[in-house]
């Protein structure tokens, strides 16, 4: 057997089975590499000289290079129009405002359009969000409203023919207004200009699009790189976990918590091979290419990076439980360092400390590279070289590789050669095999939290370490530390809920029914009011539990930022302490919704309601309800109220983007005093900008209502089995002042409801009555209602009942029926003859609902009832959400495009007055009481 040194020599000479020696690289690339190397080499000359790498002060103060007036980062921020957000960061509410651009589908025309275009497309989960193509600037009044294809595009690309003799560190050649910006520069500039909550939203949406996520954010101007732990903490993924023994199951967790083997891919000096292309190939099954990592072969991928060098990205492979799709049997993390390791030594050092193996891509190894890598002697990490040597460097490569072999504990299998003649598919299989072998062997396994710990030791800043975030975390832990069992905690600590609240809800329902029926029996109603007062007195006899008091203190904090941190920590903390739920096999869960088959498929939820922030707010609401009832009855003086400020605290959360419960999910009953108090506080808060349009979504479970609303407006309604709304939640979306006059409202109140059971008259029981009341309330409050339908096309009887009842009241909002299909993602929209049958089913459900409501007109069609004209786009076909099989599937482009068109239509209807006129908050309050 040949010695390792001889076998390495054979590989470098190009005699390996993987390919031949690469041709000479371009002269311009070599000259650029030499210019950079000359600068760095001065720091390394002489054996006694201490090695220095990275963005340290020596490099910045090099006297051989002229001082520029503005840094690269400042120039990029100015180019993108983000300079103003360096002190007061861009917030989540700024990014979610509805403006005139929300109704347009046009390409950006100047660099200042790029950040907003990126955010808009990312909100819509568009796979094209990273495209930074621009069109020639035209007057704003000539911008198209409908289609990009109506525009005459002329795309101008970066001119790569640069004068090498020019100062390579000068930033005087920044892209001109008609020049594309590198997508990674755009991402870094936007993240540096955003607060932690917008960063979190950006990273979350990038995860849904299956984009590689930023892990270390470079800031070379301040020599301060940030590890983005907080930004990634909210990402929750589901994958198939197969133990060595026993039956596999689905595991759901935040991506920052589980430990997995990590593999880093880095470049040393010049490499003819693309790391990102190689990573995408490794992550892709043979029949489908995934572009998780942006690379130079994608559209505009050759635009030069200006500020993104030093960025570390991360992506995961997550198994689905299907052997034909699972490249690895367990989760595997892949890390990618942008730029040369010599210029970003701190990031490289971090990667070597957290990775199971590091793949180094380079064309050649010289004395400088040898000295750099020999400093890693003693590292427990495995190192692999992917070489593409050019002629004339064979002997040098061989000499330094042989010297590195004992230092890095390598052998011939750690050196791969990839040149132009190499079989690409075979090479990818070889790299994938190395990854699988290392992952199977005893190796380092780390979580993102472990990576953050290593980053702190190296002196990197971790975004989660700010004082406000840590104080909020400590408060959350004081609450969750006492939660051992969620059900027991609800019974013992949240005492105003449970059976006591259900009794109150039943009495209130009887009282409401008696009033609706015009019951003349005053005695019966008086008895009900007395019973209600007794129950409310029982509730008032309790004091808020210690955990509730701590929660109230958290949302009362003077710091707005700390309040937001606290709420996010509470969401995650309560999810961590929740009891594990049984999970069915992947073929039943990794679909968008249940299979068709009638009412049986949409029965009671499979899992109990998980403990969440809404339970604490519900407890506050019940304290307020009980106290208000006693004040109305005259048994409690108004001056002795203790909880009158609760609606104001909750309203602040609504304004900051938290969904608030409108209808209790456990009883399907609206707490009237609480809702009225919230709306009064909203009136005070919004003042002159209080014109509201209410948009709601109803439908059967599993049809993607919440996901649809989140995608359209960037909202945070809970999604997924067992976590969707049980009652109804509301969120507030602001309309930009510059657009509010045109749209006709200042804010849009979006309501998301729990699923309504489909089927026929068999549903006419107590549950049907509860759902009918819920549907009537929500549709009665709404200007626009989106009805989300299952593949069976069954209209829930509760919705038909609400149609009939609201028509009698003379209230008919604008309706849009959304039909989602997981099987055919290529169908752009329904044909006219496909829309008509849906609206013309008279229906057993219509007849049944009419009988329940004691009306005789249940035989009419929905088209007659809702004034739905199939020619006017009242029925929408939305393709399936996923392109592929989760968890590695991305959101389909057809889904994001269809949702954008639906959003545009909804806003157009609001602007054109096709819905009912906008309401004042006072009118909304009266409607709540009436319905």
PDB file of N, CA, C and O in Angstrom, residues 23 414 438 455 473 529 613 688 753 824 857 873 910 916:
ATOM      1  N   UNK A  23      -7.556  23.407 -15.819  1.00  0.00           N
ATOM      2  CA  UNK A  23      -6.790  24.350 -16.644  1.00  0.00           C
ATOM      3  C   UNK A  23      -6.411  25.576 -15.826  1.00  0.00           C
ATOM      4  O   UNK A  23      -6.917  25.801 -14.726  1.00  0.00           O
ATOM      5  N   UNK A 414      -8.745  12.295   2.553  1.00  0.00           N
ATOM      6  CA  UNK A 414      -9.174  13.643   2.938  1.00  0.00           C
ATOM      7  C   UNK A 414      -8.885  14.668   1.853  1.00  0.00           C
ATOM      8  O   UNK A 414      -9.137  15.854   2.066  1.00  0.00           O
ATOM      9  N   UNK A 438     -18.967  10.351   8.499  1.00  0.00           N
ATOM     10  CA  UNK A 438     -18.582  11.111   9.695  1.00  0.00           C
ATOM     11  C   UNK A 438     -19.748  11.189  10.670  1.00  0.00           C
ATOM     12  O   UNK A 438     -19.574  11.045  11.893  1.00  0.00           O
ATOM     13  N   UNK A 455     -19.238  30.989  20.245  1.00  0.00           N
ATOM     14  CA  UNK A 455     -19.045  32.325  19.679  1.00  0.00           C
ATOM     15  C   UNK A 455     -18.731  33.335  20.780  1.00  0.00           C
ATOM     16  O   UNK A 455     -17.875  34.218  20.610  1.00  0.00           O
ATOM     17  N   UNK A 473     -36.255  36.923  29.735  1.00  0.00           N
ATOM     18  CA  UNK A 473     -36.084  35.468  29.847  1.00  0.00           C
ATOM     19  C   UNK A 473     -36.157  35.018  31.296  1.00  0.00           C
ATOM     20  O   UNK A 473     -36.798  33.999  31.613  1.00  0.00           O
ATOM     21  N   UNK A 529     -80.062  36.442  35.337  1.00  0.00           N
ATOM     22  CA  UNK A 529     -79.143  37.521  35.717  1.00  0.00           C
ATOM     23  C   UNK A 529     -78.629  37.305  37.147  1.00  0.00           C
ATOM     24  O   UNK A 529     -77.456  37.574  37.431  1.00  0.00           O
ATOM     25  N   UNK A 613     -49.950  31.790  25.719  1.00  0.00           N
ATOM     26  CA  UNK A 613     -50.092  33.154  26.245  1.00  0.00           C
ATOM     27  C   UNK A 613     -51.567  33.544  26.346  1.00  0.00           C
ATOM     28  O   UNK A 613     -51.969  34.286  27.260  1.00  0.00           O
ATOM     29  N   UNK A 688     -57.423  59.910  15.682  1.00  0.00           N
ATOM     30  CA  UNK A 688     -57.978  60.357  14.388  1.00  0.00           C
ATOM     31  C   UNK A 688     -57.874  59.274  13.315  1.00  0.00           C
ATOM     32  O   UNK A 688     -58.561  59.324  12.312  1.00  0.00           O
ATOM     33  N   UNK A 753     -60.484  32.485  12.611  1.00  0.00           N
ATOM     34  CA  UNK A 753     -61.383  31.682  13.438  1.00  0.00           C
ATOM     35  C   UNK A 753     -60.960  30.232  13.438  1.00  0.00           C
ATOM     36  O   UNK A 753     -60.194  29.771  12.584  1.00  0.00           O
ATOM     37  N   UNK A 824     -52.635  19.475  -7.159  1.00  0.00           N
ATOM     38  CA  UNK A 824     -52.280  20.066  -8.442  1.00  0.00           C
ATOM     39  C   UNK A 824     -51.789  21.479  -8.224  1.00  0.00           C
ATOM     40  O   UNK A 824     -52.573  22.399  -8.041  1.00  0.00           O
ATOM     41  N   UNK A 857     -86.458  29.202   3.537  1.00  0.00           N
ATOM     42  CA  UNK A 857     -85.819  29.543   2.274  1.00  0.00           C
ATOM     43  C   UNK A 857     -84.473  28.843   2.130  1.00  0.00           C
ATOM     44  O   UNK A 857     -83.557  29.378   1.560  1.00  0.00           O
ATOM     45  N   UNK A 873     -64.785  36.909  -9.884  1.00  0.00           N
ATOM     46  CA  UNK A 873     -63.705  36.366  -9.054  1.00  0.00           C
ATOM     47  C   UNK A 873     -64.089  36.213  -7.594  1.00  0.00           C
ATOM     48  O   UNK A 873     -63.347  36.585  -6.695  1.00  0.00           O
ATOM     49  N   UNK A 910     -61.946  46.639  -1.173  1.00  0.00           N
ATOM     50  CA  UNK A 910     -62.067  47.622  -0.087  1.00  0.00           C
ATOM     51  C   UNK A 910     -61.972  49.030  -0.645  1.00  0.00           C
ATOM     52  O   UNK A 910     -62.762  49.928  -0.284  1.00  0.00           O
ATOM     53  N   UNK A 916     -68.910  46.445   2.658  1.00  0.00           N
ATOM     54  CA  UNK A 916     -69.651  47.443   3.432  1.00  0.00           C
ATOM     55  C   UNK A 916     -68.724  48.587   3.809  1.00  0.00           C
ATOM     56  O   UNK A 916     -67.518  48.402   3.955  1.00  0.00           O
TER      57      UNK A 916
END
